[in-house]
CSV table of C-alpha atoms in Angstrom, one decimal:
chain,number,residue,atom,x,y,z
I,22,MET,CA,107.2,-53.6,165.4
I,23,LYS,CA,105.8,-54.4,161.8
I,24,ILE,CA,103.8,-50.9,161.9
I,25,LEU,CA,106.8,-49.2,163.2
I,26,PHE,CA,108.9,-50.5,159.9
I,27,ALA,CA,106.0,-49.9,157.6
I,28,LYS,CA,106.1,-46.2,158.8
I,29,ILE,CA,109.8,-46.2,158.3
I,30,PHE,CA,109.6,-47.7,155.1
I,31,LEU,CA,106.9,-45.2,154.0
I,32,VAL,CA,109.0,-42.2,155.2
I,33,PHE,CA,112.0,-43.4,153.0
I,34,LEU,CA,109.7,-44.0,150.0
I,35,LEU,CA,108.0,-40.4,150.3
I,36,SER,CA,111.6,-39.1,150.5
I,37,GLY,CA,112.7,-40.9,147.1
I,38,GLN,CA,115.1,-43.2,149.0
I,39,PHE,CA,114.3,-46.2,147.0
I,40,LEU,CA,113.4,-44.3,143.5
I,41,PRO,CA,115.9,-44.3,140.8
I,42,VAL,CA,118.4,-41.4,141.0
I,43,TRP,CA,119.4,-39.7,137.7
I,44,PRO,CA,122.0,-37.1,137.6
I,45,GLN,CA,120.4,-33.7,137.8
I,46,PRO,CA,121.0,-31.4,134.6
I,47,GLN,CA,124.4,-29.6,134.4
I,48,ALA,CA,124.8,-25.9,134.3
I,49,ALA,CA,124.1,-25.8,130.7
I,50,ASP,CA,121.2,-28.0,130.7
I,51,LYS,CA,119.6,-25.7,133.4
I,52,SER,CA,119.9,-22.5,131.2
I,53,PHE,CA,118.2,-24.5,128.3
I,54,LEU,CA,115.3,-25.4,130.8
I,55,LEU,CA,114.8,-21.6,131.7
I,56,ARG,CA,113.9,-20.7,128.1
I,57,PRO,CA,110.3,-19.6,127.9
I,58,GLU,CA,109.4,-22.1,125.3
I,59,TRP,CA,109.6,-25.0,128.0
I,60,GLU,CA,107.6,-22.9,130.6
I,61,HIS,CA,104.4,-25.2,129.8
I,62,ALA,CA,106.3,-28.1,128.3
I,63,SER,CA,106.8,-31.7,129.2
I,64,LEU,CA,110.7,-32.9,128.5
I,65,GLY,CA,112.5,-36.2,128.9
I,66,TYR,CA,115.8,-36.8,127.7
I,67,LEU,CA,118.8,-39.3,128.4
I,68,ILE,CA,122.3,-39.3,126.8
I,69,LYS,CA,124.6,-42.2,127.8
I,70,GLU,CA,128.0,-43.4,126.8
I,71,MET,CA,127.6,-46.8,125.1
I,72,ALA,CA,130.8,-48.5,126.2
I,73,THR,CA,130.5,-47.8,130.0
I,74,GLY,CA,126.7,-47.3,130.3
I,75,ARG,CA,127.6,-43.8,132.2
I,76,VAL,CA,125.0,-41.3,132.0
I,77,VAL,CA,126.1,-38.3,130.4
I,78,SER,CA,123.0,-36.2,131.0
I,79,SER,CA,119.6,-36.6,131.6
I,80,TYR,CA,116.2,-35.1,132.8
I,81,GLN,CA,113.1,-36.6,133.6
I,82,PRO,CA,114.0,-40.0,131.5
I,83,ASP,CA,111.1,-42.0,133.2
I,84,ARG,CA,108.3,-39.6,132.1
I,85,GLN,CA,106.0,-40.9,129.6
I,86,LEU,CA,105.7,-38.6,126.6
I,87,THR,CA,104.3,-38.8,122.9
I,88,PRO,CA,107.2,-40.1,120.6
I,89,ALA,CA,105.7,-39.4,117.2
I,90,SER,CA,107.9,-41.1,114.5
I,91,VAL,CA,110.7,-41.9,117.0
I,92,LEU,CA,108.5,-44.7,117.7
I,93,LYS,CA,109.8,-46.5,114.5
I,94,VAL,CA,113.1,-47.2,116.4
I,95,LEU,CA,111.2,-49.7,118.5
I,96,THR,CA,109.4,-51.2,115.6
I,97,THR,CA,112.0,-51.5,113.1
I,98,ALA,CA,114.6,-52.8,116.1
I,99,THR,CA,112.2,-55.5,117.0
I,100,ALA,CA,111.4,-56.6,113.2
I,101,LEU,CA,115.1,-56.9,112.7
I,102,GLU,CA,115.5,-59.1,115.8
I,103,ILE,CA,112.5,-61.4,114.9
I,104,LEU,CA,112.2,-61.6,111.3
I,105,GLY,CA,116.0,-61.0,110.4
I,106,GLU,CA,117.5,-58.7,108.1
I,107,GLU,CA,117.0,-60.8,104.9
I,108,TYR,CA,113.1,-61.4,105.4
I,109,LYS,CA,111.2,-61.1,102.4
I,110,TYR,CA,107.3,-60.6,101.8
I,111,PRO,CA,105.9,-63.0,99.4
I,112,THR,CA,102.7,-62.3,97.2
I,113,THR,CA,101.2,-65.2,95.4
I,114,LEU,CA,98.9,-65.2,92.3
I,115,SER,CA,96.8,-68.6,92.1
I,116,TYR,CA,93.6,-69.9,90.5
I,117,ASP,CA,90.6,-72.2,91.4
I,118,GLY,CA,88.7,-74.3,89.0
I,119,ALA,CA,90.2,-75.6,85.8
I,120,ILE,CA,91.6,-74.3,82.5
I,121,GLN,CA,89.9,-75.8,79.4
I,122,ASP,CA,90.4,-74.5,75.9
I,123,SER,CA,92.0,-71.5,77.1
I,124,VAL,CA,89.2,-70.6,79.4
I,125,LEU,CA,89.5,-70.7,83.1
I,126,GLN,CA,86.5,-71.6,84.9
I,127,GLY,CA,87.3,-70.2,88.0
I,128,ASN,CA,88.8,-67.3,89.7
I,129,ILE,CA,92.5,-65.7,89.9
I,130,TYR,CA,93.4,-64.8,93.4
I,131,ILE,CA,96.1,-62.3,94.8
I,132,LYS,CA,97.1,-63.7,98.1
I,133,GLY,CA,99.0,-60.9,100.2
I,134,HIS,CA,101.2,-61.5,103.0
I,135,GLY,CA,101.3,-57.8,104.2
I,136,ASP,CA,104.0,-56.5,101.7
I,137,PRO,CA,104.2,-52.6,101.9
I,138,THR,CA,106.3,-52.2,99.0
I,139,LEU,CA,104.6,-53.6,96.1
I,140,GLY,CA,104.6,-51.0,93.5
I,141,SER,CA,106.2,-48.5,96.0
I,142,SER,CA,107.8,-45.6,94.5
I,143,TYR,CA,110.7,-46.0,97.1
I,144,PHE,CA,111.7,-49.2,95.4
I,145,ALA,CA,111.2,-48.0,91.7
I,146,PRO,CA,111.7,-49.3,89.2
I,147,GLU,CA,112.1,-52.9,90.6
I,148,SER,CA,108.9,-52.6,92.6
I,149,LYS,CA,106.9,-52.3,89.4
I,150,GLU,CA,108.1,-55.4,87.8
I,151,PHE,CA,105.5,-57.6,89.6
I,152,LEU,CA,102.9,-56.8,87.1
I,153,PRO,CA,104.5,-57.7,83.9
I,154,LEU,CA,105.7,-61.0,85.7
I,155,TRP,CA,102.0,-61.8,86.7
I,156,ILE,CA,100.5,-61.1,83.1
I,157,LYS,CA,103.3,-63.1,81.6
I,158,ALA,CA,102.6,-66.0,84.3
I,159,ILE,CA,98.8,-65.9,83.4
I,160,GLN,CA,99.7,-65.6,79.5
I,161,GLY,CA,101.9,-68.8,79.9
I,162,LEU,CA,99.1,-70.9,81.0
I,163,GLY,CA,97.3,-70.0,77.8
I,164,ILE,CA,94.4,-68.4,79.6
I,165,LYS,CA,92.3,-66.1,77.1
I,166,GLU,CA,89.2,-65.8,79.2
I,167,ILE,CA,88.2,-66.2,82.6
I,168,LYS,CA,84.9,-67.2,83.6
I,169,GLY,CA,85.3,-65.8,87.0
I,170,GLY,CA,86.9,-62.6,88.5
I,171,ILE,CA,90.1,-61.4,90.0
I,172,ILE,CA,89.7,-61.6,93.7
I,173,ALA,CA,92.4,-59.9,96.2
I,174,ASP,CA,92.7,-62.0,99.3
I,175,GLU,CA,93.9,-59.7,102.0
I,176,SER,CA,92.8,-62.0,104.8
I,177,ILE,CA,96.2,-62.4,106.4
I,178,PHE,CA,95.4,-59.4,108.5
I,179,ASP,CA,92.1,-58.0,109.6
I,180,THR,CA,90.2,-54.8,108.3
I,181,GLU,CA,91.4,-52.6,110.6
I,182,GLY,CA,93.9,-50.5,108.6
I,183,VAL,CA,94.3,-47.6,110.4
I,184,SER,CA,94.7,-47.3,114.3
I,185,MET,CA,91.5,-46.3,116.2
I,186,LYS,CA,93.7,-43.9,118.0
I,187,TRP,CA,94.7,-41.8,115.0
I,188,VAL,CA,93.0,-38.4,114.7
I,189,ARG,CA,90.6,-37.3,112.1
I,190,GLU,CA,92.9,-35.0,110.1
I,191,ASP,CA,95.2,-37.8,109.4
I,192,LEU,CA,92.6,-40.1,107.9
I,193,GLY,CA,92.4,-39.7,104.0
I,194,SER,CA,95.9,-38.3,104.1
I,195,TYR,CA,98.9,-39.7,102.2
I,196,TYR,CA,101.0,-40.2,105.3
I,197,GLY,CA,98.0,-41.6,107.3
I,198,ALA,CA,97.3,-44.5,104.5
I,199,GLY,CA,96.0,-48.0,106.2
I,200,SER,CA,98.1,-51.1,106.2
I,201,TYR,CA,96.5,-54.2,104.9
I,202,GLY,CA,97.1,-57.9,103.8
I,203,LEU,CA,97.8,-56.4,100.1
I,204,ASN,CA,99.1,-52.9,99.6
I,205,LEU,CA,99.9,-50.9,96.2
I,206,PHE,CA,101.7,-47.9,95.3
I,207,ASP,CA,102.6,-47.0,98.9
I,208,ASN,CA,98.7,-46.8,99.2
I,209,ARG,CA,98.5,-43.4,97.8
I,210,PHE,CA,97.4,-41.5,94.8
I,211,ASP,CA,98.1,-37.9,93.5
I,212,LEU,CA,95.2,-35.4,92.9
I,213,TYR,CA,95.9,-32.7,90.5
I,214,ILE,CA,94.1,-29.4,90.6
I,215,LYS,CA,93.9,-26.1,88.7
I,216,SER,CA,93.7,-23.0,90.6
I,217,GLY,CA,92.5,-19.5,89.6
I,218,ALA,CA,92.5,-16.3,91.3
I,219,PRO,CA,92.7,-15.9,95.2
I,220,GLY,CA,89.3,-16.6,96.8
I,221,THR,CA,88.2,-18.9,93.9
I,222,ARG,CA,87.7,-22.7,94.1
I,223,PRO,CA,90.0,-24.8,92.3
I,224,GLN,CA,89.2,-27.1,89.6
I,225,VAL,CA,89.9,-31.0,90.0
I,226,LEU,CA,91.8,-32.3,87.0
I,227,ARG,CA,92.5,-35.9,87.4
I,228,THR,CA,94.1,-38.6,89.8
I,229,SER,CA,97.2,-40.8,89.2
I,230,PRO,CA,96.8,-43.7,89.2
I,231,GLN,CA,93.3,-43.4,88.1
I,232,ILE,CA,90.9,-44.2,91.1
I,233,GLU,CA,87.2,-43.7,91.4
I,234,LEU,CA,86.3,-40.9,94.0
I,235,SER,CA,83.4,-38.8,95.2
I,236,LEU,CA,85.1,-35.6,96.1
I,237,HIS,CA,83.7,-32.6,98.0
I,238,ASN,CA,85.8,-29.7,97.0
I,239,TYR,CA,85.9,-27.0,99.8
I,240,LEU,CA,89.5,-25.8,98.6
I,241,ARG,CA,90.3,-22.1,98.1
I,242,ALA,CA,93.1,-20.5,96.4
I,243,GLN,CA,95.2,-17.8,98.0
I,244,SER,CA,98.4,-16.0,97.5
I,245,VAL,CA,100.7,-18.4,99.2
I,246,LYS,CA,103.6,-20.4,98.2
I,247,SER,CA,102.6,-23.7,99.2
I,248,ASP,CA,99.3,-25.4,100.2
I,249,SER,CA,97.9,-25.7,103.8
I,250,SER,CA,95.2,-28.4,102.9
I,251,TYR,CA,93.6,-31.6,104.1
I,252,MET,CA,92.0,-34.4,102.2
I,253,VAL,CA,90.0,-36.4,104.8
I,254,GLY,CA,88.2,-39.5,104.4
I,255,MET,CA,87.4,-43.0,105.9
I,256,PRO,CA,88.9,-46.4,105.0
I,257,PHE,CA,86.6,-48.1,102.4
I,258,SER,CA,84.9,-45.1,101.6
I,259,THR,CA,85.2,-43.5,98.2
I,260,GLU,CA,84.2,-40.0,99.6
I,261,ARG,CA,87.1,-37.4,100.3
I,262,PHE,CA,86.5,-34.0,101.4
I,263,LEU,CA,89.3,-31.4,100.4
I,264,TYR,CA,89.5,-28.4,102.9
I,265,GLY,CA,92.2,-25.6,103.2
I,266,VAL,CA,94.2,-23.2,100.9
I,267,VAL,CA,96.4,-24.0,97.9
I,268,PRO,CA,98.6,-21.6,95.7
I,269,ALA,CA,96.8,-19.3,93.3
I,270,TYR,CA,97.2,-19.4,89.4
I,271,GLN,CA,98.5,-23.0,89.2
I,272,SER,CA,97.8,-24.7,86.0
I,273,GLN,CA,98.7,-28.2,87.6
I,274,TYR,CA,99.2,-28.3,91.4
I,275,ARG,CA,99.7,-31.7,93.0
I,276,LEU,CA,97.8,-33.0,96.2
I,277,ARG,CA,98.1,-36.4,97.6
I,278,GLY,CA,95.7,-38.8,99.7
I,279,ASP,CA,95.4,-42.4,100.6
I,280,ILE,CA,93.9,-45.1,98.4
I,281,PRO,CA,90.5,-45.9,100.4
I,282,GLU,CA,90.8,-49.7,99.6
I,283,PRO,CA,94.2,-51.0,98.4
I,284,ALA,CA,93.2,-54.8,98.2
I,285,LEU,CA,90.1,-53.9,95.8
I,286,PHE,CA,92.2,-51.4,93.9
I,287,LEU,CA,95.0,-54.1,93.3
I,288,ALA,CA,92.3,-56.4,91.9
I,289,GLU,CA,90.6,-53.7,89.7
I,290,TYR,CA,93.9,-52.6,88.5
I,291,LEU,CA,95.1,-56.1,87.5
I,292,HIS,CA,91.7,-56.9,85.9
I,293,ARG,CA,92.2,-53.5,83.8
I,294,GLN,CA,95.5,-54.6,82.6
I,295,LEU,CA,94.6,-58.0,81.5
I,296,GLN,CA,91.5,-56.6,79.6
I,297,GLU,CA,93.7,-54.5,77.8
I,298,ARG,CA,95.8,-57.3,76.5
I,299,GLY,CA,92.8,-59.0,75.2
I,300,ILE,CA,91.8,-61.4,78.0
I,301,ARG,CA,88.0,-61.5,78.8
I,302,ILE,CA,86.7,-61.6,82.2
I,303,THR,CA,83.3,-62.3,83.4
I,304,ARG,CA,82.9,-61.1,86.8
I,305,LYS,CA,83.9,-57.7,88.5
I,306,PRO,CA,87.0,-57.6,90.8
I,307,SER,CA,86.5,-58.3,94.3
I,308,CYS,CA,88.3,-58.8,97.8
I,309,TYR,CA,88.1,-60.7,100.7
I,310,ARG,CA,86.5,-57.9,102.8
I,311,GLN,CA,83.5,-57.8,100.4
I,312,PHE,CA,83.0,-61.6,100.4
I,313,MET,CA,83.0,-61.7,104.3
I,314,GLU,CA,80.5,-59.0,104.4
I,315,ARG,CA,78.4,-61.2,102.2
I,316,GLY,CA,79.2,-64.2,104.5
I,317,ASN,CA,80.4,-66.4,101.4
I,318,TRP,CA,83.9,-66.5,101.4
I,319,ASP,CA,84.8,-70.2,100.3
I,320,PRO,CA,87.7,-70.1,97.8
I,321,GLY,CA,88.3,-73.9,97.9
I,322,GLU,CA,91.5,-75.3,96.5
I,323,ARG,CA,93.8,-73.1,94.6
I,324,THR,CA,96.8,-73.7,92.2
I,325,GLU,CA,99.8,-71.3,92.5
I,326,ILE,CA,100.5,-69.4,89.2
I,327,ILE,CA,103.6,-67.3,90.4
I,328,THR,CA,104.9,-65.8,93.6
I,329,THR,CA,106.9,-62.8,93.7
I,330,TYR,CA,109.0,-61.0,96.8
I,331,SER,CA,109.3,-57.8,98.2
I,332,PRO,CA,113.2,-56.3,98.8
I,333,PRO,CA,114.8,-57.8,101.8
I,334,LEU,CA,113.7,-56.4,105.3
I,335,LYS,CA,117.1,-54.8,105.6
I,336,LYS,CA,116.4,-52.3,102.7
I,337,ILE,CA,112.6,-51.9,103.9
I,338,ILE,CA,113.8,-50.8,107.3
I,339,GLU,CA,116.4,-48.4,105.8
I,340,LYS,CA,113.6,-46.6,103.8
I,341,THR,CA,111.1,-46.8,107.0
I,342,ASN,CA,113.6,-44.8,109.1
I,343,HIS,CA,115.2,-42.5,106.4
I,344,VAL,CA,111.8,-41.2,105.0
I,345,SER,CA,109.6,-42.0,108.0
I,346,HIS,CA,107.4,-44.2,106.1
I,347,ASN,CA,104.3,-44.8,108.1
I,348,LEU,CA,102.8,-47.5,105.9
I,349,PHE,CA,106.1,-49.6,106.0
I,350,ALA,CA,106.2,-49.3,110.0
I,351,ASP,CA,102.7,-50.6,110.6
I,352,ALA,CA,102.9,-53.4,108.1
I,353,LEU,CA,106.2,-54.4,109.9
I,354,LEU,CA,104.3,-54.4,113.4
I,355,LYS,CA,101.4,-56.3,111.9
I,356,THR,CA,103.8,-58.9,110.7
I,357,LEU,CA,105.2,-59.4,113.9
I,358,GLY,CA,101.6,-59.9,115.1
I,359,LEU,CA,101.2,-62.9,112.9
I,360,ARG,CA,103.4,-64.8,115.5
I,361,TYR,CA,101.0,-64.2,118.3
I,362,GLN,CA,98.9,-67.2,119.5
I,363,PRO,CA,95.6,-65.5,120.7
I,364,LYS,CA,94.3,-67.0,124.0
I,365,ARG,CA,91.0,-68.9,124.0
I,366,ASN,CA,87.9,-66.5,123.2
I,367,GLU,CA,90.3,-63.6,122.8
I,368,VAL,CA,89.4,-61.1,120.3
I,369,ILE,CA,92.6,-59.0,119.4
I,370,SER,CA,93.5,-56.7,116.3
I,371,SER,CA,96.3,-57.0,113.8
I,372,PHE,CA,97.7,-54.0,115.6
I,373,GLY,CA,97.2,-55.4,118.9
I,374,ARG,CA,99.0,-58.7,118.1
I,375,GLY,CA,101.8,-56.9,116.9
I,376,ILE,CA,102.0,-54.6,119.9
I,377,GLN,CA,101.9,-57.8,122.3
I,378,ILE,CA,104.8,-59.4,120.4
I,379,VAL,CA,106.9,-56.1,120.6
I,380,LYS,CA,106.2,-55.9,124.4
I,381,ASP,CA,106.8,-59.7,125.1
I,382,PHE,CA,110.2,-59.6,123.1
I,383,TRP,CA,111.6,-56.8,125.0
I,384,LYS,CA,110.2,-57.9,128.5
I,385,LYS,CA,112.4,-61.2,127.6
I,386,LYS,CA,115.2,-58.9,127.0
I,387,GLY,CA,115.0,-57.4,130.5
I,388,VAL,CA,113.5,-54.1,129.2
I,389,ASP,CA,110.8,-52.7,131.4
I,390,VAL,CA,107.8,-52.4,129.1
I,391,SER,CA,105.7,-50.9,131.7
I,392,GLU,CA,107.1,-47.7,130.5
I,393,ILE,CA,105.3,-48.0,127.2
I,394,THR,CA,101.8,-47.6,125.9
I,395,ILE,CA,101.4,-47.8,122.2
I,396,TYR,CA,98.8,-48.3,119.4
I,397,ASP,CA,100.6,-48.5,116.3
I,398,GLY,CA,103.9,-49.1,114.7
I,399,SER,CA,104.6,-45.7,113.2
I,400,GLY,CA,104.0,-43.4,115.9
I,401,LEU,CA,101.0,-41.6,114.1
I,402,ALA,CA,98.7,-42.1,117.4
I,403,PRO,CA,99.3,-38.9,119.6
I,404,ALA,CA,98.2,-41.5,122.5
I,405,ASN,CA,101.3,-43.5,122.2
I,406,LYS,CA,103.5,-42.9,125.1
I,407,VAL,CA,107.3,-43.9,126.1
I,408,THR,CA,110.0,-43.0,128.1
I,409,ALA,CA,113.5,-41.7,127.2
I,410,HIS,CA,114.7,-44.5,129.5
I,411,PHE,CA,112.9,-47.1,127.7
I,412,ILE,CA,114.1,-46.1,124.4
I,413,THR,CA,117.5,-45.8,125.4
I,414,ASP,CA,117.4,-49.6,126.7
I,415,VAL,CA,116.3,-50.5,123.2
I,416,LEU,CA,119.3,-48.6,121.6
I,417,THR,CA,121.5,-49.9,123.8
I,418,TYR,CA,120.7,-53.5,123.2
I,419,MET,CA,120.8,-53.1,119.5
I,420,ALA,CA,124.4,-51.4,119.6
I,421,THR,CA,125.9,-53.8,122.2
I,422,LYS,CA,124.1,-57.2,121.7
I,423,SER,CA,122.4,-57.3,118.3
I,424,THR,CA,123.9,-59.3,115.3
I,425,HIS,CA,122.1,-56.4,113.2
I,426,VAL,CA,123.9,-53.3,114.7
I,427,GLN,CA,125.2,-52.3,111.5
I,428,VAL,CA,122.1,-52.6,109.5
I,429,PHE,CA,120.0,-50.7,112.1
I,430,ARG,CA,122.4,-48.0,112.8
I,431,ASN,CA,122.8,-47.3,109.2
I,432,SER,CA,118.9,-47.1,108.9
I,433,LEU,CA,118.9,-44.1,110.8
I,434,PRO,CA,119.6,-41.0,108.7
I,435,GLN,CA,122.8,-38.9,109.4
I,436,ALA,CA,121.9,-35.7,111.2
I,437,GLY,CA,122.9,-32.5,109.0
I,438,LEU,CA,123.1,-34.7,105.7
I,439,GLU,CA,120.1,-36.7,105.1
I,440,GLY,CA,116.4,-37.6,105.4
I,441,SER,CA,114.1,-36.0,108.0
I,442,VAL,CA,117.1,-34.8,110.1
I,443,ARG,CA,119.1,-33.3,107.0
I,444,ASN,CA,119.0,-29.7,108.7
I,445,PHE,CA,119.3,-30.8,112.4
I,446,LEU,CA,123.2,-30.1,113.7
I,447,LYS,CA,123.7,-29.0,110.1
I,448,ASP,CA,127.1,-27.2,110.0
I,449,THR,CA,128.0,-28.1,113.4
I,450,SER,CA,130.7,-30.2,115.0
I,451,LEU,CA,128.2,-33.1,115.1
I,452,SER,CA,127.1,-33.0,111.4
I,453,GLY,CA,127.5,-36.4,109.9
I,454,LYS,CA,128.5,-37.7,113.5
I,455,ALA,CA,125.0,-38.4,114.4
I,456,TRP,CA,122.5,-41.1,113.5
I,457,LEU,CA,119.0,-40.1,114.6
I,458,LYS,CA,115.3,-40.9,113.9
I,459,SER,CA,113.2,-37.8,114.2
I,460,GLY,CA,109.6,-37.6,115.2
I,461,SER,CA,107.2,-34.4,115.0
I,462,MET,CA,103.5,-33.8,115.2
I,463,SER,CA,101.7,-30.8,116.8
I,464,GLY,CA,103.6,-29.9,119.8
I,465,VAL,CA,105.9,-32.8,119.7
I,466,ARG,CA,109.5,-32.9,118.5
I,467,CYS,CA,111.7,-35.7,119.3
I,468,TYR,CA,115.1,-37.5,118.4
I,469,ALA,CA,116.7,-40.7,119.2
I,470,GLY,CA,119.8,-42.6,118.0
I,471,TYR,CA,123.4,-42.6,118.0
I,472,ILE,CA,126.4,-40.0,118.1
I,473,GLN,CA,130.0,-40.8,117.7
I,474,LYS,CA,132.4,-38.1,119.2
I,475,ASN,CA,136.1,-38.5,119.8
I,476,GLY,CA,135.9,-42.3,119.2
I,477,LYS,CA,133.1,-43.1,121.7
I,478,TRP,CA,129.6,-43.8,120.9
I,479,TYR,CA,126.7,-42.4,122.7
I,480,SER,CA,122.9,-43.2,122.8
I,481,VAL,CA,120.6,-40.1,122.6
I,482,VAL,CA,117.1,-39.8,123.2
I,483,LEU,CA,115.2,-36.3,123.2
I,484,LEU,CA,111.3,-36.1,124.0
I,485,ALA,CA,109.7,-32.7,124.0
I,486,ASN,CA,105.8,-32.3,123.9
I,487,ASN,CA,103.6,-29.5,124.6
I,488,PHE,CA,106.2,-26.7,123.9
I,489,SER,CA,105.4,-23.2,122.8
I,490,GLY,CA,107.0,-21.4,119.9
I,491,SER,CA,108.2,-22.6,116.6
I,492,THR,CA,109.5,-26.0,115.5
I,493,TRP,CA,112.6,-24.1,114.3
I,494,THR,CA,113.3,-22.7,117.8
I,495,ILE,CA,112.8,-25.8,119.6
I,496,ASN,CA,115.3,-27.6,117.2
I,497,ARG,CA,118.0,-25.0,117.9
I,498,CYS,CA,117.3,-25.5,121.6
I,499,LEU,CA,117.9,-29.4,121.3
I,500,GLU,CA,121.0,-28.7,119.2
I,501,LYS,CA,122.6,-26.5,121.8
I,502,LEU,CA,121.8,-29.1,124.3
I,503,LEU,CA,123.8,-31.7,122.4
I,504,LEU,CA,126.4,-29.4,121.4
I,505,GLU,CA,126.9,-28.3,125.0
């Protein structure tokens, strides 16, 4: 009897009787899927009415696909729920030793807590105010000489600034900057070059801010309007390799890259600023990582000089989603990871801790976390996988149960008007009525967020991978799907 029941169950299972049944694509959707761009593509989407939970349209919503920056929807939603919209990152200046006759017999420490906004261009000019405050506080103690050095303490996170799953072309790029316990100027710098005739090698002029790098220049000038170039290098290495083409006959053309070691750069930056104001410093600037490599990190007791704070989380999240800031998103993920309690003898990275906190949170909310495989908070890793169903559950929770719904929704740029979606749904009936986070990388185009239509709210998740054709064509296809 048991064998007979098992056979019957197997028949039903294979026939799909116990599998989730999603509405089949409507006529408009079917014509959309017949386009040649989708012949070898993977696609999953889900559109639901918020008030009733009614599925308006769907296609393979349980297929795991690469979300690119749509993953920031998950990271920012979780950060809001756990940290709260008023959370602020502290950064503390302190010293050890004693001050005698205007001489500090010790070191000054910069203790970071992961603030990604320190000196950020996205929060200027307020984000630049930390430095005058720090200098004034040091001068206020009467210090004219430091018989020690400036030491950056970035130990709150590990040294894995970039995810192990990121690809080589992103390492060294401005958008692939790592996230650390101390960050400065978005962990980015500008490189200015001068180009000549097509086929010639451009001349490197300067960097801003000033940073010591060993540059291997393989760039070539061509008759193009914009560059197609790569700046490639590893974290903590001052070597950077320049590949690709830049426009010809440019007197000052800007490229951007990542600061290889932001914590050490911050210590060097403060060191120079203090020296310019006449404060003598005996030792070279250093950082926690360098001390740990030598095996002699023992800072002892410290006395606080001043603590400065970041903007509130609600503003950080707004910038994260509006400009798709990878550093901000990864810093948020690692900050969440500070709440993770490692098991005995467990070795887990700052990225891994944050990912575990994200999964644990949504599992407790009844969301099926088996539908996601993630390696960062920004979505830069191509190995990240989510389903339209999972992202829809997160959007639904934030819209119907979260006390931060307004902050979260407003953090998503309005399609057709602003941010990375300013050209999506532009001049259509949904322009200004859709709040969407976009995500894109090679062969990936995704959108997730909300649409308001005729007084009703809808959640929308569109995940497209491995398509052929241009991004412009794919965008028009996805627009047509939403409009129909």
